XYZ file of C-alpha atoms in Angstrom:
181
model
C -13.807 -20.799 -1.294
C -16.497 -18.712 -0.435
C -16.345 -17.100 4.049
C -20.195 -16.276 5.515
C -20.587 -12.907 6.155
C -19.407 -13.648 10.095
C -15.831 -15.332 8.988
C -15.388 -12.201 6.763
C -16.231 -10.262 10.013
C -13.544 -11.801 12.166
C -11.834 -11.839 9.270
C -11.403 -7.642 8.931
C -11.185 -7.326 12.778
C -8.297 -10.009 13.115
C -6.285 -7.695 10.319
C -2.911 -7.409 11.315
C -1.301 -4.281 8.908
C 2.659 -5.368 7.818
C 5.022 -2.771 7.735
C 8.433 -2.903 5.823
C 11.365 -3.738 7.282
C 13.075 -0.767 5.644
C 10.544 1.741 7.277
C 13.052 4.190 9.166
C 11.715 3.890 12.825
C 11.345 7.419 13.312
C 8.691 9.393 15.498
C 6.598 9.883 12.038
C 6.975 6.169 11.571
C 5.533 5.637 15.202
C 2.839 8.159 14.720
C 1.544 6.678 11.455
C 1.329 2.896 12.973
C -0.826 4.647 16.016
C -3.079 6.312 13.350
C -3.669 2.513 12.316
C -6.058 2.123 15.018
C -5.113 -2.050 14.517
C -2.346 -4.367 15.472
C 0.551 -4.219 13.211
C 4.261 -6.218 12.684
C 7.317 -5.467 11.079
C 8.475 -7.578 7.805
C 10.313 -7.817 5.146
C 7.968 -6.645 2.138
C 8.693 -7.975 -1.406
C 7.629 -4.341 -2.879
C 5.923 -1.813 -0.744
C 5.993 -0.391 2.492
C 2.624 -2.031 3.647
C 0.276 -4.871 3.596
C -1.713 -6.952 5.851
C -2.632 -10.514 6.731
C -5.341 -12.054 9.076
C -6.279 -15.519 9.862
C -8.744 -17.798 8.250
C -11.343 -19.651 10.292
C -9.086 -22.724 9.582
C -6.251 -21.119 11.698
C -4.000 -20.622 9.074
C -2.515 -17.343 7.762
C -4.172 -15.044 4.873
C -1.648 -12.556 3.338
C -2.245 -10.231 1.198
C 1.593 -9.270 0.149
C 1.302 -10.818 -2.768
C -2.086 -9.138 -3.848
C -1.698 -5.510 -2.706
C 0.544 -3.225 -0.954
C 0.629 0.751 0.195
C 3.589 2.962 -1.525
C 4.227 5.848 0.464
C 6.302 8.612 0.077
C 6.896 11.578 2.383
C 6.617 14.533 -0.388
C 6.742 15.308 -4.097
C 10.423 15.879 -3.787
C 11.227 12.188 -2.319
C 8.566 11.333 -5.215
C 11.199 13.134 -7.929
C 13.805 11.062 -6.165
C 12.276 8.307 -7.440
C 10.960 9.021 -10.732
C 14.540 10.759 -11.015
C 18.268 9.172 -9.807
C 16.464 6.036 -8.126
C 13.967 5.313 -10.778
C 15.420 1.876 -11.352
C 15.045 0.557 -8.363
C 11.850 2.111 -8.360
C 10.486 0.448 -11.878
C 11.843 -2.574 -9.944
C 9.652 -2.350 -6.889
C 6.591 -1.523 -9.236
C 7.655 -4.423 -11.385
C 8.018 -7.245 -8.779
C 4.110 -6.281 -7.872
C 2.645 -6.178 -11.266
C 4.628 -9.773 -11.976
C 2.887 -11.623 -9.622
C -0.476 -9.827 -10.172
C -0.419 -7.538 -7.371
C -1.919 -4.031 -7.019
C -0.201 -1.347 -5.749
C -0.786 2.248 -4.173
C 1.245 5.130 -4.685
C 0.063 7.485 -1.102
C 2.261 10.737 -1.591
C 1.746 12.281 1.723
C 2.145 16.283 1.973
C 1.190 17.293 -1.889
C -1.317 17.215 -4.294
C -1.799 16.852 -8.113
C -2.336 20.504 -8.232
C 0.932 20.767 -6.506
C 3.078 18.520 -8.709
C 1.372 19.822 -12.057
C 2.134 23.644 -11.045
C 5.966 22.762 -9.839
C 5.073 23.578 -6.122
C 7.895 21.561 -4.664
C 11.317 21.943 -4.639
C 13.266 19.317 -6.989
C 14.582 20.631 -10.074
C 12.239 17.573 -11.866
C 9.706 19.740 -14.666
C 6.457 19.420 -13.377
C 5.544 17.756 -17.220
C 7.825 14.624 -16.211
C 6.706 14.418 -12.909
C 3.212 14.257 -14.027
C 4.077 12.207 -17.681
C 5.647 9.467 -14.660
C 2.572 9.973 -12.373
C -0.026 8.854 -15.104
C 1.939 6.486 -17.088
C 2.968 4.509 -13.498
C -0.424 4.147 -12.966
C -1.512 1.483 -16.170
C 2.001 0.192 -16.518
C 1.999 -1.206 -12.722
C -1.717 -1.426 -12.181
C -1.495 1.893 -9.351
C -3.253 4.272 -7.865
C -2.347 7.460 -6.494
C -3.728 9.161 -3.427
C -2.645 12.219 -1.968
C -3.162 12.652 2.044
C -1.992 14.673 4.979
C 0.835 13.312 7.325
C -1.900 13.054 9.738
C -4.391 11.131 8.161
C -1.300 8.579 6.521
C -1.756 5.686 9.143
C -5.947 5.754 8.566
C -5.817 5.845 5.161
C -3.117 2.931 4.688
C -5.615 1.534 7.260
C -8.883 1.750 4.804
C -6.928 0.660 1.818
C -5.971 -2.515 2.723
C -8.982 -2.776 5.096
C -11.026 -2.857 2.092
C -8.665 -4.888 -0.461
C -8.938 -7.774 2.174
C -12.939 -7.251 2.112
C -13.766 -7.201 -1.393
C -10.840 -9.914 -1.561
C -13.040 -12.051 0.844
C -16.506 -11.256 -0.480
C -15.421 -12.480 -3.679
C -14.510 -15.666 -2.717
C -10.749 -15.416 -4.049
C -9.240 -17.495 -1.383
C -8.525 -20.465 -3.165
C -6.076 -21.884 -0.435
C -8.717 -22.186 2.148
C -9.921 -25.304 2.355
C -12.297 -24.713 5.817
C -15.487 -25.961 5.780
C -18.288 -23.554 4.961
């Protein structure tokens, strides 16, 4: 079902972003909702630590949690963590996504490529596995990466899923609506 151009409008400003339940509420945690700059709810996420949802013209509820979602990590050393000790539970999180068709965004806050290719962190992880793992997550799950500062974490998360839901709309992908047009 295709939205005009004004239901895609209301659409983006309605956005509510979903944050996972397993978010530590911590002053960083409070500081990155802020840095939204849009209304936002805690829930339990399937896989990932964000995602959003707005409502249709119909009055029903659009969610993207089952079409994209916002990874983040804190560092490249909770990243080694993951790749590392926890990496099932990570392939599991990465999984769930790609299984129901979903993309998903790594956002390692606090590094760089240049940073995990020269070893500048502080896990014992060779900077060759961390980077083999960075690049082969990415077409085994259907991810991207993006690096960002702690500051600029809650706009960012912000523009990703701001524009997922937009190109999402414009492109008419909303089989469940049934509105009238």
């Amino acid at each position: 079902m295709e939205y005009t151009p004004f239901e895609i409008r209301d659409m983006l400003e309605n956005m509510v972003v979903l944050y996972d339940t397993r978010e530590q509420d911590t002053p960083a945690l409070h500081k990155r909702l802020e840095g939204l700059g849009c209304p936002y709810e805690r829930k339990k996420l399937d896989f990932g630590d964000y995602t959003c949802q707005t409502l249709r013209p119909d009055g029903s509820m659009l969610t993207m949690a089952d079409k994209v979602a916002v990874e983040r990590k804190m560092n490249l050393d909770e990243l080694c963590q993951c790749f590392g000790k926890g990496r099932g539970r990570f392939e599991r999180e990465f999984e769930r996504a790609r299984d129901v068709g979903a993309k998903l965004y790594l956002l390692i806050e606090n590094g760089s490529l240049d940073q995990a290719m020269s070893g500048n962190y502080r896990s014992l992880m060779h900077p060759d596995a961390l980077t083999a793992s960075l690049f082969a997550w990415q077409p085994r799950y259907d991810c991207r990466v993006h690096f960002c500062n702690p500051e600029n974490t809650g706009a960012v998360i912000y523009k990703i899923l701001r524009y997922e839901l937009k190109e999402y709309l414009e492109e008419g992908k909303d089989s469940e609506y049934g509105g009238e047009n």
